[in-house]
């Protein structure tokens, strides 16, 4: 007899997953955190191990999984270009085979399932900001394709399982998110800049730094996940989850230098291939259906993230 809600978080030992596990436990859920530790680490969830409602499981989502749960958050997938391009075939397999297995699991259990999709499904967008109705401008054969097309295919699978098997699905299209427990070496801009500034090294700005991104603090994003999972069954998404505040990469670099009090200079480097020029979520749908919008502004979130990396670097 199970009174508590049993929740599976795949990729639970990663950056977003570890924060999600924390929040679910705080809500009194029984949490299975599943991870193959490709980019995640036991360290990210070490503080949860003593909680009797928390279970950590080493498993790769590309293989079938037989557990009993009520809800599934499917986050397993390397998220940063350096990591997902390390083994592109494994990345596509994780998105596609992983989605098939988790959807098969959800189908057997009649469980509700949420997919962590991405703004990358919009590719290098020709519509700005991007509403969910925009189909995207994605290169199918480039270096980013294993991630973008893998995530697009996962979305297709989610919607086909819904149409064919009447599954209760939710799809969140996540825009750039940052915060404590980001991987220190994943090459993402926020962690790169903060670590470089704290070490007094030059901040590596790619191109002229005029490309834009919108940065969402992790606590805001996790709140959106929980609200999305609780929406009525007829709401599936896809729904954009992100912070609509738009900054150029150069502006971000200057903010990080200011908040760390660093003497670092800026080092301009070549722009990577297929690097999107602009990205900002249109969160009209999230506001209407989830009653949600981000609360943590970039300065506040950056300061918390800087504190985390400062402590992290002192320990290392
Ligand atoms: P992350 O790399 O910290 O977390 C991903 C986790 O998945 C890691 O713990 C990793 O070990 C695990 N994993 C990878 N392949 C696996 C496999 N085959 N089987 C089991 N576990 C596996 O990244 P994150 O930022 O926490 O991202 C979580 C999810 O959110 C990903 O699906 C990512 O695509 C999506 N997302 C994140 C962002 C962001 O800005 N952080 C933006 C868009 C989408
Ligand atoms: N699956 C799983 N756990 C389950 C049920 C299914 O991992 O509890 C996997 C299994 O590998 C299967 C996939 O999910 O191949 C898709 O399941 P589905 O029932 O849709 O398809 P089928 O079993 O017909 O392949
Ligand atoms: N970027 C940068 N310097 C870095 C890392 C990234 O200028 O050290 C740029 C990168 O070219 C991109 C933006 O910052 O335009 C965001 O990069 P990230 O890899 O964090 O996310 P994504 O490109 O997936 O949005």
Short mmCIF file of N, CA and C in Angstrom, two decimals, residues 148-294:
data_model
loop_
_atom_site.label_atom_id
_atom_site.label_comp_id
_atom_site.label_asym_id
_atom_site.label_seq_id
_atom_site.Cartn_x
_atom_site.Cartn_y
_atom_site.Cartn_z
N UNK A 148 19.86 18.31 -30.80
CA UNK A 148 18.63 18.97 -31.25
C UNK A 148 17.64 17.95 -31.84
N UNK A 149 18.14 17.13 -32.75
CA UNK A 149 17.24 16.19 -33.44
C UNK A 149 16.83 15.05 -32.50
N UNK A 150 17.74 14.68 -31.59
CA UNK A 150 17.37 13.66 -30.59
C UNK A 150 16.21 14.15 -29.74
N UNK A 151 16.30 15.41 -29.31
CA UNK A 151 15.23 15.99 -28.48
C UNK A 151 13.95 16.17 -29.29
N UNK A 152 14.10 16.52 -30.58
CA UNK A 152 12.90 16.67 -31.43
C UNK A 152 12.21 15.32 -31.59
N UNK A 153 13.01 14.27 -31.81
CA UNK A 153 12.44 12.95 -31.96
C UNK A 153 11.76 12.50 -30.66
N UNK A 154 12.39 12.83 -29.54
CA UNK A 154 11.77 12.48 -28.24
C UNK A 154 10.40 13.14 -28.13
N UNK A 155 10.31 14.41 -28.54
CA UNK A 155 9.00 15.08 -28.51
C UNK A 155 7.99 14.34 -29.39
N UNK A 156 8.44 13.94 -30.59
CA UNK A 156 7.56 13.20 -31.51
C UNK A 156 7.05 11.93 -30.82
N UNK A 157 7.97 11.20 -30.18
CA UNK A 157 7.58 9.96 -29.49
C UNK A 157 6.56 10.25 -28.39
N UNK A 158 6.78 11.32 -27.64
CA UNK A 158 5.84 11.65 -26.56
C UNK A 158 4.44 11.87 -27.15
N UNK A 159 4.37 12.64 -28.23
CA UNK A 159 3.05 12.94 -28.78
C UNK A 159 2.43 11.71 -29.47
N UNK A 160 3.25 10.84 -30.06
CA UNK A 160 2.70 9.63 -30.65
C UNK A 160 2.21 8.65 -29.57
N UNK A 161 2.93 8.56 -28.45
CA UNK A 161 2.45 7.71 -27.35
C UNK A 161 1.12 8.26 -26.81
N UNK A 162 1.01 9.56 -26.82
CA UNK A 162 -0.26 10.14 -26.37
C UNK A 162 -1.38 9.76 -27.34
N UNK A 163 -1.11 9.98 -28.65
CA UNK A 163 -2.16 9.72 -29.64
C UNK A 163 -2.49 8.23 -29.71
N UNK A 164 -1.45 7.37 -29.66
CA UNK A 164 -1.69 5.94 -29.83
C UNK A 164 -2.13 5.25 -28.55
N UNK A 165 -1.60 5.71 -27.41
CA UNK A 165 -1.84 4.97 -26.16
C UNK A 165 -2.49 5.82 -25.09
N UNK A 166 -2.87 7.04 -25.47
CA UNK A 166 -3.55 7.93 -24.54
C UNK A 166 -2.76 8.17 -23.25
N UNK A 167 -1.46 8.28 -23.40
CA UNK A 167 -0.60 8.52 -22.24
C UNK A 167 -0.76 9.95 -21.73
N UNK A 168 -0.56 10.13 -20.45
CA UNK A 168 -0.58 11.48 -19.88
C UNK A 168 0.83 12.05 -19.97
N UNK A 169 1.04 12.91 -20.97
CA UNK A 169 2.38 13.45 -21.20
C UNK A 169 2.45 14.95 -20.94
N UNK A 170 3.67 15.40 -20.64
CA UNK A 170 3.96 16.83 -20.48
C UNK A 170 5.32 17.09 -21.12
N UNK A 171 5.40 18.14 -21.92
CA UNK A 171 6.70 18.46 -22.55
C UNK A 171 7.08 19.90 -22.21
N UNK A 172 8.23 20.04 -21.54
CA UNK A 172 8.76 21.38 -21.21
C UNK A 172 9.92 21.69 -22.14
N UNK A 173 9.86 22.81 -22.82
CA UNK A 173 11.01 23.26 -23.63
C UNK A 173 11.80 24.24 -22.78
N UNK A 174 12.92 23.73 -22.27
CA UNK A 174 13.71 24.49 -21.31
C UNK A 174 14.69 25.40 -22.04
N UNK A 175 14.73 26.65 -21.60
CA UNK A 175 15.73 27.59 -22.10
C UNK A 175 16.88 27.65 -21.09
N UNK A 176 18.01 28.21 -21.50
CA UNK A 176 19.23 28.22 -20.67
C UNK A 176 18.93 28.44 -19.19
N UNK A 177 19.37 27.51 -18.39
CA UNK A 177 19.14 27.58 -16.95
C UNK A 177 20.49 27.46 -16.23
N UNK A 178 20.61 28.17 -15.12
CA UNK A 178 21.90 28.19 -14.42
C UNK A 178 21.64 28.14 -12.92
N UNK A 179 22.70 27.88 -12.18
CA UNK A 179 22.59 27.89 -10.73
C UNK A 179 23.62 26.97 -10.11
N UNK A 180 23.57 26.84 -8.78
CA UNK A 180 24.49 25.94 -8.08
C UNK A 180 24.38 24.52 -8.63
N UNK A 181 25.52 23.80 -8.63
CA UNK A 181 25.63 22.42 -9.10
C UNK A 181 25.65 22.29 -10.63
N UNK A 182 25.77 23.41 -11.34
CA UNK A 182 26.09 23.29 -12.76
C UNK A 182 27.43 22.58 -12.83
N UNK A 183 27.65 21.82 -13.87
CA UNK A 183 28.92 21.12 -14.03
C UNK A 183 30.03 22.14 -14.25
N UNK A 184 31.13 22.08 -13.48
CA UNK A 184 32.15 23.12 -13.61
C UNK A 184 32.89 23.09 -14.95
N UNK A 185 32.93 21.94 -15.60
CA UNK A 185 33.72 21.85 -16.85
C UNK A 185 32.85 21.59 -18.07
N UNK A 186 31.62 22.03 -18.05
CA UNK A 186 30.79 21.67 -19.20
C UNK A 186 30.79 22.74 -20.28
N UNK A 187 31.57 23.79 -20.06
CA UNK A 187 31.76 24.78 -21.11
C UNK A 187 30.58 25.72 -21.29
N UNK A 188 29.55 25.59 -20.42
CA UNK A 188 28.43 26.51 -20.59
C UNK A 188 28.83 27.90 -20.10
N UNK A 189 28.16 28.88 -20.67
CA UNK A 189 28.68 30.23 -20.53
C UNK A 189 28.68 30.72 -19.09
N UNK A 190 27.63 30.45 -18.33
CA UNK A 190 27.55 31.01 -16.98
C UNK A 190 28.65 30.40 -16.10
N UNK A 191 28.77 29.07 -16.14
CA UNK A 191 29.80 28.43 -15.29
C UNK A 191 31.20 28.82 -15.77
N UNK A 192 31.41 28.84 -17.09
CA UNK A 192 32.73 29.25 -17.61
C UNK A 192 33.12 30.63 -17.09
N UNK A 193 32.22 31.60 -17.28
CA UNK A 193 32.56 32.97 -16.92
C UNK A 193 32.81 33.10 -15.41
N UNK A 194 31.96 32.45 -14.61
CA UNK A 194 32.12 32.60 -13.15
C UNK A 194 33.45 31.99 -12.71
N UNK A 195 33.75 30.80 -13.22
CA UNK A 195 35.01 30.15 -12.80
C UNK A 195 36.21 30.96 -13.28
N UNK A 196 36.14 31.43 -14.52
CA UNK A 196 37.25 32.24 -15.05
C UNK A 196 37.43 33.51 -14.20
N UNK A 197 36.32 34.16 -13.87
CA UNK A 197 36.41 35.41 -13.10
C UNK A 197 36.97 35.14 -11.71
N UNK A 198 36.50 34.05 -11.07
CA UNK A 198 36.98 33.75 -9.72
C UNK A 198 38.47 33.40 -9.72
N UNK A 199 38.94 32.83 -10.82
CA UNK A 199 40.37 32.48 -10.90
C UNK A 199 41.22 33.63 -11.45
N UNK A 200 40.55 34.72 -11.82
CA UNK A 200 41.28 35.86 -12.37
C UNK A 200 41.78 35.62 -13.78
N UNK A 201 41.19 34.63 -14.46
CA UNK A 201 41.58 34.32 -15.85
C UNK A 201 40.71 35.14 -16.81
N UNK A 202 41.18 35.32 -18.07
CA UNK A 202 40.35 36.05 -19.02
C UNK A 202 39.02 35.33 -19.27
N UNK A 203 37.94 36.11 -19.47
CA UNK A 203 36.64 35.54 -19.79
C UNK A 203 36.56 35.31 -21.30
N UNK A 204 36.30 34.07 -21.69
CA UNK A 204 36.31 33.72 -23.11
C UNK A 204 34.96 34.04 -23.74
N UNK A 205 34.90 35.16 -24.43
CA UNK A 205 33.66 35.55 -25.13
C UNK A 205 33.79 35.08 -26.58
N UNK A 206 32.84 34.28 -27.03
CA UNK A 206 32.89 33.76 -28.40
C UNK A 206 32.25 34.76 -29.36
N UNK A 207 32.91 34.97 -30.50
CA UNK A 207 32.47 35.99 -31.45
C UNK A 207 32.66 37.36 -30.82
N UNK A 208 31.77 38.28 -31.15
CA UNK A 208 31.86 39.63 -30.55
C UNK A 208 31.03 39.72 -29.28
N UNK A 209 30.40 38.59 -28.90
CA UNK A 209 29.59 38.58 -27.68
C UNK A 209 28.25 39.28 -27.88
N UNK A 210 27.85 39.44 -29.15
CA UNK A 210 26.58 40.13 -29.40
C UNK A 210 25.40 39.17 -29.48
N UNK A 211 25.69 37.84 -29.50
CA UNK A 211 24.59 36.87 -29.48
C UNK A 211 23.88 36.96 -28.13
N UNK A 212 22.58 36.69 -28.12
CA UNK A 212 21.82 36.84 -26.88
C UNK A 212 21.35 35.49 -26.34
N UNK A 213 21.17 35.47 -25.03
CA UNK A 213 20.56 34.32 -24.36
C UNK A 213 19.70 34.86 -23.22
N UNK A 214 18.80 34.00 -22.75
CA UNK A 214 17.94 34.35 -21.62
C UNK A 214 18.23 33.33 -20.53
N UNK A 215 18.55 33.78 -19.36
CA UNK A 215 19.04 32.86 -18.32
C UNK A 215 18.03 32.72 -17.19
N UNK A 216 17.64 31.49 -16.91
CA UNK A 216 16.64 31.22 -15.88
C UNK A 216 17.33 30.60 -14.67
N UNK A 217 17.01 31.09 -13.48
CA UNK A 217 17.60 30.50 -12.28
C UNK A 217 16.91 29.17 -11.97
N UNK A 218 17.72 28.21 -11.50
CA UNK A 218 17.24 26.83 -11.37
C UNK A 218 15.99 26.69 -10.50
N UNK A 219 15.87 27.45 -9.42
CA UNK A 219 14.69 27.30 -8.55
C UNK A 219 13.41 27.65 -9.30
N UNK A 220 13.49 28.67 -10.15
CA UNK A 220 12.32 29.05 -10.94
C UNK A 220 11.94 27.92 -11.89
N UNK A 221 12.94 27.32 -12.50
CA UNK A 221 12.65 26.26 -13.47
C UNK A 221 12.00 25.05 -12.80
N UNK A 222 12.53 24.66 -11.65
CA UNK A 222 11.98 23.49 -10.94
C UNK A 222 10.52 23.76 -10.56
N UNK A 223 10.24 24.98 -10.17
CA UNK A 223 8.84 25.35 -9.87
C UNK A 223 7.95 25.14 -11.10
N UNK A 224 8.47 25.50 -12.27
CA UNK A 224 7.69 25.31 -13.50
C UNK A 224 7.46 23.82 -13.77
N UNK A 225 8.47 22.99 -13.54
CA UNK A 225 8.31 21.53 -13.73
C UNK A 225 7.17 20.99 -12.87
N UNK A 226 7.19 21.39 -11.59
CA UNK A 226 6.19 20.85 -10.66
C UNK A 226 4.79 21.31 -11.05
N UNK A 227 4.70 22.57 -11.47
CA UNK A 227 3.38 23.08 -11.88
C UNK A 227 2.91 22.40 -13.15
N UNK A 228 3.84 22.15 -14.07
CA UNK A 228 3.47 21.50 -15.33
C UNK A 228 2.95 20.09 -15.05
N UNK A 229 3.64 19.36 -14.19
CA UNK A 229 3.21 17.99 -13.87
C UNK A 229 1.80 17.99 -13.28
N UNK A 230 1.45 19.07 -12.56
CA UNK A 230 0.13 19.15 -11.90
C UNK A 230 -0.97 19.71 -12.78
N UNK A 231 -0.67 20.05 -14.02
CA UNK A 231 -1.73 20.59 -14.88
C UNK A 231 -2.73 19.48 -15.24
N UNK A 232 -3.95 19.87 -15.63
CA UNK A 232 -4.93 18.85 -16.03
C UNK A 232 -4.42 18.00 -17.19
N UNK A 233 -4.96 16.77 -17.31
CA UNK A 233 -4.43 15.82 -18.29
C UNK A 233 -4.55 16.31 -19.74
N UNK A 234 -5.47 17.23 -19.99
CA UNK A 234 -5.59 17.68 -21.39
C UNK A 234 -4.52 18.72 -21.76
N UNK A 235 -3.72 19.13 -20.79
CA UNK A 235 -2.62 20.05 -21.13
C UNK A 235 -1.31 19.26 -21.23
N UNK A 236 -0.75 19.23 -22.43
CA UNK A 236 0.46 18.44 -22.66
C UNK A 236 1.68 19.31 -22.87
N UNK A 237 1.51 20.60 -23.16
CA UNK A 237 2.59 21.37 -23.73
C UNK A 237 2.68 21.00 -25.20
N UNK A 238 3.81 21.24 -25.88
CA UNK A 238 5.04 21.78 -25.32
C UNK A 238 4.85 23.19 -24.79
N UNK A 239 5.57 23.44 -23.69
CA UNK A 239 5.49 24.76 -23.09
C UNK A 239 6.90 25.28 -22.82
N UNK A 240 7.13 26.51 -23.23
CA UNK A 240 8.44 27.14 -22.99
C UNK A 240 8.61 27.43 -21.52
N UNK A 241 9.74 27.03 -20.96
CA UNK A 241 10.06 27.38 -19.58
C UNK A 241 11.43 28.04 -19.59
N UNK A 242 11.44 29.28 -19.20
CA UNK A 242 12.69 30.02 -19.20
C UNK A 242 12.41 31.43 -18.74
N UNK A 243 13.46 32.20 -18.67
CA UNK A 243 13.34 33.58 -18.23
C UNK A 243 13.43 34.49 -19.46
N UNK A 244 12.42 35.32 -19.70
CA UNK A 244 12.44 36.12 -20.92
C UNK A 244 13.42 37.30 -20.90
N UNK A 245 14.06 37.56 -19.79
CA UNK A 245 15.07 38.63 -19.76
C UNK A 245 16.20 38.27 -20.72
N UNK A 246 16.50 39.15 -21.68
CA UNK A 246 17.47 38.80 -22.73
C UNK A 246 18.74 39.63 -22.56
N UNK A 247 19.88 38.96 -22.58
CA UNK A 247 21.17 39.64 -22.39
C UNK A 247 22.14 39.21 -23.48
N UNK A 248 23.00 40.12 -23.91
CA UNK A 248 24.08 39.67 -24.80
C UNK A 248 25.12 38.98 -23.93
N UNK A 249 25.91 38.15 -24.59
CA UNK A 249 26.95 37.41 -23.86
C UNK A 249 27.98 38.38 -23.28
N UNK A 250 28.22 39.48 -24.01
CA UNK A 250 29.15 40.48 -23.49
C UNK A 250 28.59 41.14 -22.22
N UNK A 251 27.28 41.41 -22.21
CA UNK A 251 26.66 41.98 -20.99
C UNK A 251 26.82 41.02 -19.82
N UNK A 252 26.62 39.73 -20.11
CA UNK A 252 26.76 38.73 -19.04
C UNK A 252 28.19 38.75 -18.50
N UNK A 253 29.15 38.79 -19.41
CA UNK A 253 30.57 38.78 -18.99
C UNK A 253 30.84 39.97 -18.06
N UNK A 254 30.30 41.13 -18.42
CA UNK A 254 30.54 42.32 -17.60
C UNK A 254 29.88 42.21 -16.23
N UNK A 255 28.68 41.63 -16.20
CA UNK A 255 28.00 41.44 -14.91
C UNK A 255 28.80 40.50 -14.01
N UNK A 256 29.31 39.42 -14.59
CA UNK A 256 30.06 38.45 -13.79
C UNK A 256 31.33 39.10 -13.25
N UNK A 257 31.99 39.89 -14.07
CA UNK A 257 33.21 40.58 -13.61
C UNK A 257 32.87 41.52 -12.44
N UNK A 258 31.74 42.23 -12.61
CA UNK A 258 31.32 43.17 -11.56
C UNK A 258 31.01 42.43 -10.25
N UNK A 259 30.19 41.35 -10.32
CA UNK A 259 29.74 40.70 -9.08
C UNK A 259 30.82 39.87 -8.40
N UNK A 260 31.81 39.45 -9.16
CA UNK A 260 32.91 38.71 -8.51
C UNK A 260 34.00 39.68 -8.04
N UNK A 261 33.92 40.93 -8.50
CA UNK A 261 34.97 41.89 -8.17
C UNK A 261 36.30 41.49 -8.79
N UNK A 262 36.21 40.78 -9.92
CA UNK A 262 37.42 40.23 -10.54
C UNK A 262 38.15 41.27 -11.39
N UNK A 263 39.44 41.02 -11.58
CA UNK A 263 40.22 41.90 -12.45
C UNK A 263 40.38 41.27 -13.84
N UNK A 264 39.62 40.23 -14.10
CA UNK A 264 39.73 39.51 -15.38
C UNK A 264 39.45 40.44 -16.56
N UNK A 265 40.14 40.15 -17.67
CA UNK A 265 39.85 40.87 -18.91
C UNK A 265 39.01 39.96 -19.82
N UNK A 266 38.59 40.50 -20.95
CA UNK A 266 37.79 39.70 -21.88
C UNK A 266 38.66 39.26 -23.05
N UNK A 267 38.56 37.96 -23.37
CA UNK A 267 39.35 37.37 -24.44
C UNK A 267 38.36 36.91 -25.53
N UNK A 268 38.38 37.59 -26.68
CA UNK A 268 37.42 37.24 -27.74
C UNK A 268 37.94 36.03 -28.51
N UNK A 269 37.09 35.02 -28.66
CA UNK A 269 37.45 33.76 -29.34
C UNK A 269 36.50 33.53 -30.51
N UNK A 270 36.86 32.60 -31.44
CA UNK A 270 35.96 32.36 -32.58
C UNK A 270 34.60 31.81 -32.13
N UNK A 271 33.59 32.15 -32.89
CA UNK A 271 32.23 31.70 -32.60
C UNK A 271 32.07 30.25 -33.06
N UNK A 272 31.56 29.35 -32.20
CA UNK A 272 31.38 27.96 -32.63
C UNK A 272 30.36 27.84 -33.77
N UNK A 273 30.48 26.74 -34.53
CA UNK A 273 29.56 26.50 -35.65
C UNK A 273 28.11 26.36 -35.14
N UNK A 274 27.17 26.87 -35.91
CA UNK A 274 25.72 26.75 -35.62
C UNK A 274 25.31 27.41 -34.31
N UNK A 275 26.10 28.34 -33.82
CA UNK A 275 25.77 28.99 -32.54
C UNK A 275 24.58 29.94 -32.76
N UNK A 276 23.44 29.67 -32.10
CA UNK A 276 22.27 30.55 -32.34
C UNK A 276 22.57 32.00 -31.96
N UNK A 277 22.09 32.95 -32.80
CA UNK A 277 22.39 34.36 -32.59
C UNK A 277 21.53 34.98 -31.49
N UNK A 278 20.32 34.49 -31.37
CA UNK A 278 19.38 35.08 -30.43
C UNK A 278 18.56 33.97 -29.80
N UNK A 279 18.25 34.11 -28.54
CA UNK A 279 17.31 33.15 -27.97
C UNK A 279 16.58 33.76 -26.79
N UNK A 280 15.28 33.78 -26.87
CA UNK A 280 14.47 34.30 -25.76
C UNK A 280 13.13 33.60 -25.79
N UNK A 281 12.68 33.08 -24.66
CA UNK A 281 11.40 32.38 -24.68
C UNK A 281 10.23 33.35 -24.69
N UNK A 282 9.19 32.97 -25.41
CA UNK A 282 7.89 33.61 -25.25
C UNK A 282 7.17 32.75 -24.22
N UNK A 283 6.94 33.29 -23.01
CA UNK A 283 6.36 32.44 -21.95
C UNK A 283 4.88 32.73 -21.71
N UNK A 284 4.21 33.26 -22.73
CA UNK A 284 2.78 33.55 -22.60
C UNK A 284 2.01 32.30 -22.17
N UNK A 285 2.33 31.17 -22.80
CA UNK A 285 1.61 29.93 -22.51
C UNK A 285 1.86 29.47 -21.07
N UNK A 286 3.12 29.53 -20.64
CA UNK A 286 3.45 29.11 -19.27
C UNK A 286 2.72 29.99 -18.25
N UNK A 287 2.66 31.28 -18.55
CA UNK A 287 1.96 32.19 -17.63
C UNK A 287 0.49 31.79 -17.54
N UNK A 288 -0.12 31.50 -18.69
CA UNK A 288 -1.56 31.21 -18.72
C UNK A 288 -1.86 29.84 -18.11
N UNK A 289 -1.07 28.82 -18.46
CA UNK A 289 -1.43 27.45 -18.07
C UNK A 289 -0.81 27.01 -16.75
N UNK A 290 0.35 27.57 -16.41
CA UNK A 290 1.01 27.16 -15.17
C UNK A 290 0.89 28.25 -14.10
N UNK A 291 0.40 29.42 -14.49
CA UNK A 291 0.36 30.54 -13.56
C UNK A 291 1.77 30.84 -13.06
N UNK A 292 2.72 30.72 -13.98
CA UNK A 292 4.14 30.76 -13.59
C UNK A 292 4.91 31.83 -14.35
N UNK A 293 5.79 32.49 -13.69
CA UNK A 293 6.83 33.25 -14.37
C UNK A 293 8.03 33.33 -13.43
N UNK A 294 9.23 33.49 -13.99
CA UNK A 294 10.42 33.49 -13.14
C UNK A 294 10.40 34.64 -12.14
#
